[in-house]
Short mmCIF file of C-alpha atoms and ligand atoms in Angstrom, two decimals:
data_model
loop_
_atom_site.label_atom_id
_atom_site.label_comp_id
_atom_site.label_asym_id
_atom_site.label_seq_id
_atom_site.Cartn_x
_atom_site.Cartn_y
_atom_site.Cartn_z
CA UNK A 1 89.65 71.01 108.00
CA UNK A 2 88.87 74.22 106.43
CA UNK A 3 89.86 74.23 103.04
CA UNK A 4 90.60 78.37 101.39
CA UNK A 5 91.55 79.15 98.00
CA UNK A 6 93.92 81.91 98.02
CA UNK A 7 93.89 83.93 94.66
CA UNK A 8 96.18 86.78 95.38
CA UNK A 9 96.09 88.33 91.74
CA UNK A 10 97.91 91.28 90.30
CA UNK A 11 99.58 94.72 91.20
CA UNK A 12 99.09 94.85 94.88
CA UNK A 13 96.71 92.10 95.57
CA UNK A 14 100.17 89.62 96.32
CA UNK A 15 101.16 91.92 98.89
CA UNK A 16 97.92 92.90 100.52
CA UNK A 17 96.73 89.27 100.44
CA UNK A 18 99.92 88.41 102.29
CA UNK A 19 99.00 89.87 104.97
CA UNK A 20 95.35 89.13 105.45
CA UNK A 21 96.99 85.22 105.17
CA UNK A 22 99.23 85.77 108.28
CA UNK A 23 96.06 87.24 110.59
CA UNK A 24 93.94 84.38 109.27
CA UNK A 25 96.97 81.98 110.30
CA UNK A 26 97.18 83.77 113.58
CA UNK A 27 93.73 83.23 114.59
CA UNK A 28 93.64 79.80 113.40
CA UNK A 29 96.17 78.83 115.07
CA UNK A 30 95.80 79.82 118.79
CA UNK A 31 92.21 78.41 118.15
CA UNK A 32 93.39 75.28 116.98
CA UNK A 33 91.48 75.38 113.49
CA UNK A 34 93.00 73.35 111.04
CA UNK A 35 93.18 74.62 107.59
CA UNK A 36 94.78 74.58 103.99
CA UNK A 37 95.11 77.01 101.61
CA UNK A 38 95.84 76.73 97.40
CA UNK A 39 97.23 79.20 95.67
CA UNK A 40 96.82 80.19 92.48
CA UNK A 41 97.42 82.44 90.02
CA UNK A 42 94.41 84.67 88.52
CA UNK A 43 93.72 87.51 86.59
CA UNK A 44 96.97 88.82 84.28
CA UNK A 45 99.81 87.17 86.05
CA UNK A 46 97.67 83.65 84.93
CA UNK A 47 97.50 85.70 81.61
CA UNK A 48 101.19 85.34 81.56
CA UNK A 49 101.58 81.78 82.46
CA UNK A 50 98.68 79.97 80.97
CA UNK A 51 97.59 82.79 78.19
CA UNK A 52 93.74 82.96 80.13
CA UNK A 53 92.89 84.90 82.70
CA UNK A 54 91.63 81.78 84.74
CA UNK A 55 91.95 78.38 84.48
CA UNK A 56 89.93 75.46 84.72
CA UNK A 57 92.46 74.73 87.36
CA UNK A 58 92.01 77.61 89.24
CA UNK A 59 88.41 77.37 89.02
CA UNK A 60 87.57 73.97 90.31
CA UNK A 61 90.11 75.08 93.53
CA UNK A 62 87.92 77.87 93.79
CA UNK A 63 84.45 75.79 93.72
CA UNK A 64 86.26 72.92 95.77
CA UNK A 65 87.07 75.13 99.13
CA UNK A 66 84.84 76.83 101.46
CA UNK A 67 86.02 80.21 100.97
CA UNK A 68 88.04 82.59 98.55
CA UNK A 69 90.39 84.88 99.27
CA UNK A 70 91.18 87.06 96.41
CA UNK A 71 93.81 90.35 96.49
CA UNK A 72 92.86 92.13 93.13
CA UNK A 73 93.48 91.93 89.02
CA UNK A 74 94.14 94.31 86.35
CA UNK A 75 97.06 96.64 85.45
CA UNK A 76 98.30 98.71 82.52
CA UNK A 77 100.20 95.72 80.64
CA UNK A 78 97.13 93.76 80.22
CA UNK A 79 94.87 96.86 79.26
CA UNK A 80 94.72 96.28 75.53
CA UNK A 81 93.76 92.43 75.09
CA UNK A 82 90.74 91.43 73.92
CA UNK A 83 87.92 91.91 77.12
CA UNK A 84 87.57 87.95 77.04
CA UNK A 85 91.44 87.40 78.14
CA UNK A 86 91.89 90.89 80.55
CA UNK A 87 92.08 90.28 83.81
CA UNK A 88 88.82 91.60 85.29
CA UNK A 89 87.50 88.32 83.40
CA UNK A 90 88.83 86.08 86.22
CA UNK A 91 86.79 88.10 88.90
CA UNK A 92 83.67 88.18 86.60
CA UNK A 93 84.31 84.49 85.83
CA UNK A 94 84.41 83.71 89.72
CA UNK A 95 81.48 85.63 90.26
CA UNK A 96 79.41 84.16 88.09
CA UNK A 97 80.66 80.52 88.08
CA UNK A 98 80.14 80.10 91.72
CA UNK A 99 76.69 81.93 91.68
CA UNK A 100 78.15 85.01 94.20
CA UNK A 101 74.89 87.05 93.65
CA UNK A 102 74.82 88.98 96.66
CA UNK A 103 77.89 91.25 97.13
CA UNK A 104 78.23 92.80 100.50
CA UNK A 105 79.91 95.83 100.97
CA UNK A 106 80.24 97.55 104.71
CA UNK A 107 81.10 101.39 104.27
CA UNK A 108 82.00 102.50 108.14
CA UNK A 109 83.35 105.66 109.10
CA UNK A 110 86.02 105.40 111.93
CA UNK A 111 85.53 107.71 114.20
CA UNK A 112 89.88 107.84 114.27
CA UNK A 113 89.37 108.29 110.49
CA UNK A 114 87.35 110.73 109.68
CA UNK A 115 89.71 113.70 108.93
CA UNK A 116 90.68 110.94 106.03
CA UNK A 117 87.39 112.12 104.52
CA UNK A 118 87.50 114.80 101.77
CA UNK A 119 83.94 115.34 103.42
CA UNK A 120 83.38 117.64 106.19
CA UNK A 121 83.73 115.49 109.64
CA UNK A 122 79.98 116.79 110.96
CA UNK A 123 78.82 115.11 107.96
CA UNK A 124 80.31 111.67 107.73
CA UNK A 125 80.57 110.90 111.13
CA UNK A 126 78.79 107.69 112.57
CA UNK A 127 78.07 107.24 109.11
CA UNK A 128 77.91 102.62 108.75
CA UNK A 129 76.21 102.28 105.28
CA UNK A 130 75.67 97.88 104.51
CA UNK A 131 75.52 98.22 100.23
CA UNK A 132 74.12 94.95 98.90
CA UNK A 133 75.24 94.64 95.57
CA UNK A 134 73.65 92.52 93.03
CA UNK A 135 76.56 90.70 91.51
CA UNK A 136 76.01 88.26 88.94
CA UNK A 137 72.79 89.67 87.01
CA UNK A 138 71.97 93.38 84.89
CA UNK A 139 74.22 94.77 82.61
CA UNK A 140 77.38 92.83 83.40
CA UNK A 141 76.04 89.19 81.95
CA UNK A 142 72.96 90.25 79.69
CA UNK A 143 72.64 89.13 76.28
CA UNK A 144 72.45 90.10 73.40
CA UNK A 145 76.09 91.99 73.84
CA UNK A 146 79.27 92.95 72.20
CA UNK A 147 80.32 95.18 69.43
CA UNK A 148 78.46 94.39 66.06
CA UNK A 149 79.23 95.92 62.36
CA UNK A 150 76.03 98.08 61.55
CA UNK A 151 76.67 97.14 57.44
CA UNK A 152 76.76 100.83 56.60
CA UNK A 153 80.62 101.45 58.20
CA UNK A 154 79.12 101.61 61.24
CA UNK A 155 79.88 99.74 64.18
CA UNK A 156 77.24 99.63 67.59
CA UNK A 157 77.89 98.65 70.52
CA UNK A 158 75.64 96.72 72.84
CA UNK A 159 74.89 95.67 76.52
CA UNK A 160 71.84 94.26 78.21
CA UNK A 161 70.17 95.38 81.33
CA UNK A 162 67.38 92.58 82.52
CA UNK A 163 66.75 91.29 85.77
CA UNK A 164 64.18 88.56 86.28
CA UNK A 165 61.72 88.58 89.27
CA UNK A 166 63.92 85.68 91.19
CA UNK A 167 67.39 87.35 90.45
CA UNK A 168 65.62 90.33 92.19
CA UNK A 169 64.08 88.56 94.94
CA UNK A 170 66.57 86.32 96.06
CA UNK A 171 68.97 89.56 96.71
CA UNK A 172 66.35 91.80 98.22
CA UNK A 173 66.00 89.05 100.79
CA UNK A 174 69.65 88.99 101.50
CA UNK A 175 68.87 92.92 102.12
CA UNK A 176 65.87 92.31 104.63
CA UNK A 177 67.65 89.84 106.48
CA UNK A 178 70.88 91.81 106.95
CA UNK A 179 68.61 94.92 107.74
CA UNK A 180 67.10 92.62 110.86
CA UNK A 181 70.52 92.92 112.15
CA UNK A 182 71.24 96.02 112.03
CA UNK A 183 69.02 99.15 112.10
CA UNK A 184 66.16 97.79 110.15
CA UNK A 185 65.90 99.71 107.19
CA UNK A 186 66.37 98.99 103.52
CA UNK A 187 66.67 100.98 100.44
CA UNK A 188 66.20 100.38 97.29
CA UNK A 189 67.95 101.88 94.62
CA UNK A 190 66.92 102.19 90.62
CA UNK A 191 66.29 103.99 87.90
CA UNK A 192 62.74 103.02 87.37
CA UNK A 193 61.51 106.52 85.99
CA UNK A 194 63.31 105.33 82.95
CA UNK A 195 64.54 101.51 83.17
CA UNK A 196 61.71 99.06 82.90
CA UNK A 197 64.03 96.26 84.56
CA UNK A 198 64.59 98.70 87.29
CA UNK A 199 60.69 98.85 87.28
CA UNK A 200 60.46 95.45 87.75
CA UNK A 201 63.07 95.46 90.38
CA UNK A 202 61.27 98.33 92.73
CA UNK A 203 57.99 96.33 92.17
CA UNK A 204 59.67 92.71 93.27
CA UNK A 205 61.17 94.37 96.25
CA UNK A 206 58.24 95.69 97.75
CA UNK A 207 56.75 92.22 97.10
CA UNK A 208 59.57 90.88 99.34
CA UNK A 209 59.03 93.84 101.93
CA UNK A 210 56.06 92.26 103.04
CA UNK A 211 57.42 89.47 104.61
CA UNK A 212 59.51 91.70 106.57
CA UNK A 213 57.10 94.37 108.63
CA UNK A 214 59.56 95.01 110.98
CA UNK A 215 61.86 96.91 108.26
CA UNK A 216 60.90 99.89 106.69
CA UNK A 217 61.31 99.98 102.87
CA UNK A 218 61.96 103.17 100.98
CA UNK A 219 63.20 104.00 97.31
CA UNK A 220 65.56 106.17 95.52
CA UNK A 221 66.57 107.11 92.16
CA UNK A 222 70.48 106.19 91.45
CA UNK A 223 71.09 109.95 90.51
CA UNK A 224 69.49 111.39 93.55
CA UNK A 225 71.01 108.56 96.09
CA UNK A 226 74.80 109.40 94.91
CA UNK A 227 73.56 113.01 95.67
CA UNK A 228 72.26 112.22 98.93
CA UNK A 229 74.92 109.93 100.24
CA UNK A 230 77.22 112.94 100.02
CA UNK A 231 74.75 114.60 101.32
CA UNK A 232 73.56 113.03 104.39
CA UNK A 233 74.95 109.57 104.63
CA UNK A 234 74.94 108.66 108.20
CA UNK A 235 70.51 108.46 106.66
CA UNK A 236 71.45 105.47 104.86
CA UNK A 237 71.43 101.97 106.73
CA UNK A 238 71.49 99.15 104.15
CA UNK A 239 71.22 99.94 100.40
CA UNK A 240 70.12 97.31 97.73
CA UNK A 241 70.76 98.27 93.90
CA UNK A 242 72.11 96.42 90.92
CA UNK A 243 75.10 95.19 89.22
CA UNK A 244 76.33 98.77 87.73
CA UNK A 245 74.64 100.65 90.35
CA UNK A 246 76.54 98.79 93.59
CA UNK A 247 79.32 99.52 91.28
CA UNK A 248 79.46 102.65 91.36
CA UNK A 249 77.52 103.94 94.58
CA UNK A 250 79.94 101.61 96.33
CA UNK A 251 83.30 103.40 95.45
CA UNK A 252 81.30 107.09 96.02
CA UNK A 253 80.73 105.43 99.35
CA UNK A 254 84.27 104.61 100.34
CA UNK A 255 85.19 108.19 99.71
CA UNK A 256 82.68 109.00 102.77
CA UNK A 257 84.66 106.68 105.18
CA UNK A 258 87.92 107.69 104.27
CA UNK A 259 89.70 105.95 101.97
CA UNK A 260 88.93 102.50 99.03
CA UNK A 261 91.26 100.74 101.08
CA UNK A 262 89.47 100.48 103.99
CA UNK A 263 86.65 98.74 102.42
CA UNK A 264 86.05 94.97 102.54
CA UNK A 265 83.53 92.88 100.54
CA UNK A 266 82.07 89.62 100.52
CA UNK A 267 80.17 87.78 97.43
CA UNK A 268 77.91 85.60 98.58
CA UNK A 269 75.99 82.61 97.70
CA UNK A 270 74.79 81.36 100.70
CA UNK A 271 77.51 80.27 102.94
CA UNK A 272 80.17 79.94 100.03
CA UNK A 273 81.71 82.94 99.22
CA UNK A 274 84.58 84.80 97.80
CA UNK A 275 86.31 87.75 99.83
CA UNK A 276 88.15 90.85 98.51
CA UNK A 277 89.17 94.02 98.89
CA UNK A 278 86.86 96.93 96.65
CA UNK A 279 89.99 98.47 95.72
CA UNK A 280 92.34 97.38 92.49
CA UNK A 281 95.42 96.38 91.87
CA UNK A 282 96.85 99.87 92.07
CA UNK A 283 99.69 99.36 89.68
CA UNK A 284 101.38 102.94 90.67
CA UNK A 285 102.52 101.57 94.18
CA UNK A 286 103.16 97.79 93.79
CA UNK A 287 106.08 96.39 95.36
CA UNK A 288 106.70 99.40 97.18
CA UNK A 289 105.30 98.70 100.71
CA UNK A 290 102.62 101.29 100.37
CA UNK A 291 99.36 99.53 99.79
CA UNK A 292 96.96 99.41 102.89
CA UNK A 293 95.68 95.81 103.93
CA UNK A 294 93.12 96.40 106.10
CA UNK A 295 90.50 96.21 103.34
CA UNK A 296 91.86 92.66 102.50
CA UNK A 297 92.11 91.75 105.99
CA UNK A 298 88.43 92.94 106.87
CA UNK A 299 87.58 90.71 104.10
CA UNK A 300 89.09 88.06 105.71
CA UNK A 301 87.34 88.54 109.04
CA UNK A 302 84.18 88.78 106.89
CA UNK A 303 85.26 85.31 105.64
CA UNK A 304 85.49 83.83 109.21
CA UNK A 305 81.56 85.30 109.89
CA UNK A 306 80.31 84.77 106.52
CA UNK A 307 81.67 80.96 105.53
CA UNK A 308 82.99 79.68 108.26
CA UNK A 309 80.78 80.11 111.26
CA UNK A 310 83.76 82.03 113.09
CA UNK A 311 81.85 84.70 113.94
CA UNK A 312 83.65 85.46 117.58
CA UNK A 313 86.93 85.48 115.62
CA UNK A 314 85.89 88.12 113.07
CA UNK A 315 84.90 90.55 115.86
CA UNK A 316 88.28 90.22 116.96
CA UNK A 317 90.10 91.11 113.94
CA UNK A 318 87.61 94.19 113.49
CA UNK A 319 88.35 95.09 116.98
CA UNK A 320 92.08 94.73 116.33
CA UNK A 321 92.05 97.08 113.01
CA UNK A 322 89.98 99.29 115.37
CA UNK A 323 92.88 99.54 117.91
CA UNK A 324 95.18 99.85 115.37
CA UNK A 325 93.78 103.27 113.79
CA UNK A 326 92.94 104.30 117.38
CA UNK A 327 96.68 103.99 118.13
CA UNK A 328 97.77 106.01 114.75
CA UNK A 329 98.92 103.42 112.66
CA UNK A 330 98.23 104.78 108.77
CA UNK A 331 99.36 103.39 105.62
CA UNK A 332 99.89 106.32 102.82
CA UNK A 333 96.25 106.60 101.96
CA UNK A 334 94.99 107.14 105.53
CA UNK A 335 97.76 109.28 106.59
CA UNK A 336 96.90 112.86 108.06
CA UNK A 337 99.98 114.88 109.63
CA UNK A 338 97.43 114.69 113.24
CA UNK A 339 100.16 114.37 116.49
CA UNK A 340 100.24 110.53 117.22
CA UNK A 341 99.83 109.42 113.56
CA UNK A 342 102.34 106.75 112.91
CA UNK A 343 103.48 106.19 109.38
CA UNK A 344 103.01 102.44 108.21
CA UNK A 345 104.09 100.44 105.51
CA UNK A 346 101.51 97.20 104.07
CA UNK A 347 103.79 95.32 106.58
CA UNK A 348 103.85 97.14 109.23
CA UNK A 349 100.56 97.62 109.58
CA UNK A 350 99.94 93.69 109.39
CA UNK A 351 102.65 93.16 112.19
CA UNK A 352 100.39 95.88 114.16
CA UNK A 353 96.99 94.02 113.94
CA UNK A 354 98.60 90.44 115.03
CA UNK A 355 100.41 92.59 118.06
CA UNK A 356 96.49 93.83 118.73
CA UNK A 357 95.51 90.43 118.47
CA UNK A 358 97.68 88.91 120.71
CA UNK A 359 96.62 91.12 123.47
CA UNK A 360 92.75 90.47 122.37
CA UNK A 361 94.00 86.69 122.68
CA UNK A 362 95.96 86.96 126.02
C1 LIG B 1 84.47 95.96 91.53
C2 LIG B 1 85.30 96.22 90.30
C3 LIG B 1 84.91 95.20 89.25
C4 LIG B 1 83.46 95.42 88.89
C5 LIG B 1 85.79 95.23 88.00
C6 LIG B 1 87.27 95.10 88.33
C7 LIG B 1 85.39 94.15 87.01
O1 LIG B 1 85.13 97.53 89.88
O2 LIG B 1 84.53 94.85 92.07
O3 LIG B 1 83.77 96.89 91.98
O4 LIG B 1 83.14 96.25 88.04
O5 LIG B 1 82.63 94.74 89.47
MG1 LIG B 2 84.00 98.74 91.23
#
């Protein structure tokens, strides 16, 4: 029995979730997998019920199941609480609870998709970046941190960016040995002209590289990689940074393949991990019908390959999103006035990818 916790959040993680829950039923289903899933409420709709942004509830659900599936947090309302009760705090509280250090994070240009680009189609196309994010390490947990009276009326604000050798080692291999797979080279991005952790992190990574002579290792600054992945990012095969720096190159990136909600992830630790979409709640369309799910329901094929040992299932819902774009289907986001293009609500485009898969199944 497989047991998935199903955190569908705020804004329009409830909706997109929704569907990414029917394909996974779908698929389970015809195969005959049994499963459960528990719900629960996260981010600032638990705010609103329990006054935290996660419980201990929701947290032992989360550490008790194979998988999560999580839709998104966040949204105006909750924007001025304290930082310890917003809703972000549930995702960073996941993250770090459940050790998800390595965050995965596919950016692939379509080749149905790529007038979606703002960049010019020569450029982005055949572009399939892997970013390896490291997610529960740098600037997001160090300590000291916080906001601290200076004693003459002045207030400071701090954060702390350190990495030890085994944080950085332990996600460089996940890098090496996702690089095997694919096109066998890794890059490594820091700031180590400047940032003595980031020093430490291009030295510890080259340590790694050497148990890996098949891949070829290279570095980049952060400030010349986001130029370069404008630039020229079908060069770019997998990319391994930190916390902030995943952060960040990782949205630039889903502007090369179109659109943020195309984009899956998958936080790892080991075979347990937690699956969302790298958009947000996007509170200006919620309950409307307009949200895309295809990130949330790549993340859910990544789910089946990543935790569950599915992996001939997950090609099939990638191949069925495939067919789907092929055939025109575009949510708001994606849409392009091209002949053929069919406009799709969150919905409709879920009903589309089970009628894919249930000629994939026949
Ligand atoms: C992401 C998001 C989160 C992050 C926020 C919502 C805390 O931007 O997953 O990329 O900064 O990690
Ligand atoms: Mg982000």
């Amino acid at each position: 029995m497989i047991k998935l916790a199903l955190f569908p959040g705020d804004g329009i993680g409830p909706e997109v979730s929704n569907e990414a829950v029917r394909i996974l039923k779908f698929v389970f289903d015809v195969n005959r997998v049994s499963y459960e899933f528990e719900e629960e409420l996260v981010g600032g709709a638990s705010y609103d019920s329990y006054k935290k942004p996660i419980t201990e509830k929701a947290l032992k659900i989360a550490k008790e199941s194979d998988a999560v599936l999580f839709g998104a947090v966040g949204g105006y309302k909750w924007e001025s609480l304290p930082i310890e009760l917003r809703p972000e705090k549930a995702l960073l509280t996941l993250r770090y609870d459940l050790g998800l250090y390595a965050n995965l994070r596919p950016a692939k240009v379509y080749d149905d998709l790529i007038d979606a680009s703002p960049l010019k189609k020569d450029i982005v196309s055949g572009t399939d970046i892997m970013i390896v994010r490291e997610l529960t390490g740098g600037i997001y947990f160090g300590q000291p941190r916080g906001i601290f009276d200076t004693g003459n009326g002045q207030k400071k604000g701090i954060n702390t960016l350190a990495y030890t050798t085994e944080e950085i080692k332990r996600i460089a291999i996940v890098a090496f040995e996702i690089a095997k797979k694919r096109r066998k080279k890794v890059l490594s991005v820091d700031k180590a002209n400047v940032l003595e952790s980031t020093e430490l992190w291009r030295e510890t990574v080259a340590e790694v590289s050497k148990c890996y002579p098949g891949i070829e290792l290279s570095n980049m600054y952060v400030d010349n990689c986001s130029m370069q992945l404008i630039r020229q990012p079908r060069s770019f095969d997998v990319i391994v940074t930190t916390n902030m720096f995943g952060d960040i190159l990782s949205d630039e990136a889903s502007m090369v393949a179109g659109s943020i909600g195309m984009l899956p992830s998958a936080s790892l630790n080991g075979k347990k991990g937690m699956y969302e979409p790298i958009h947000g709640s996007a509170p200006d369309i919620v309950g409307q019908n307009k949200a895309n799910p295809l990130a949330t329901i790549l993340s859910a094929a990544m789910m089946l390959r990543y935790s569950l040992d599915l992996d001939s299932l997950a090609d099939k819902i990638e191949k069925a999103v495939e067919n789907v774009i092929k055939k025109g289907f575009r949510t708001l986001d994606i849409y392009s006035s091209a002949p053929g293009t069919k406009a799709s609500g969150t919905k409709e485009m879920g009903d589309a990818v089970i009628t894919e898969l249930k000629s994939i199944f026949k």
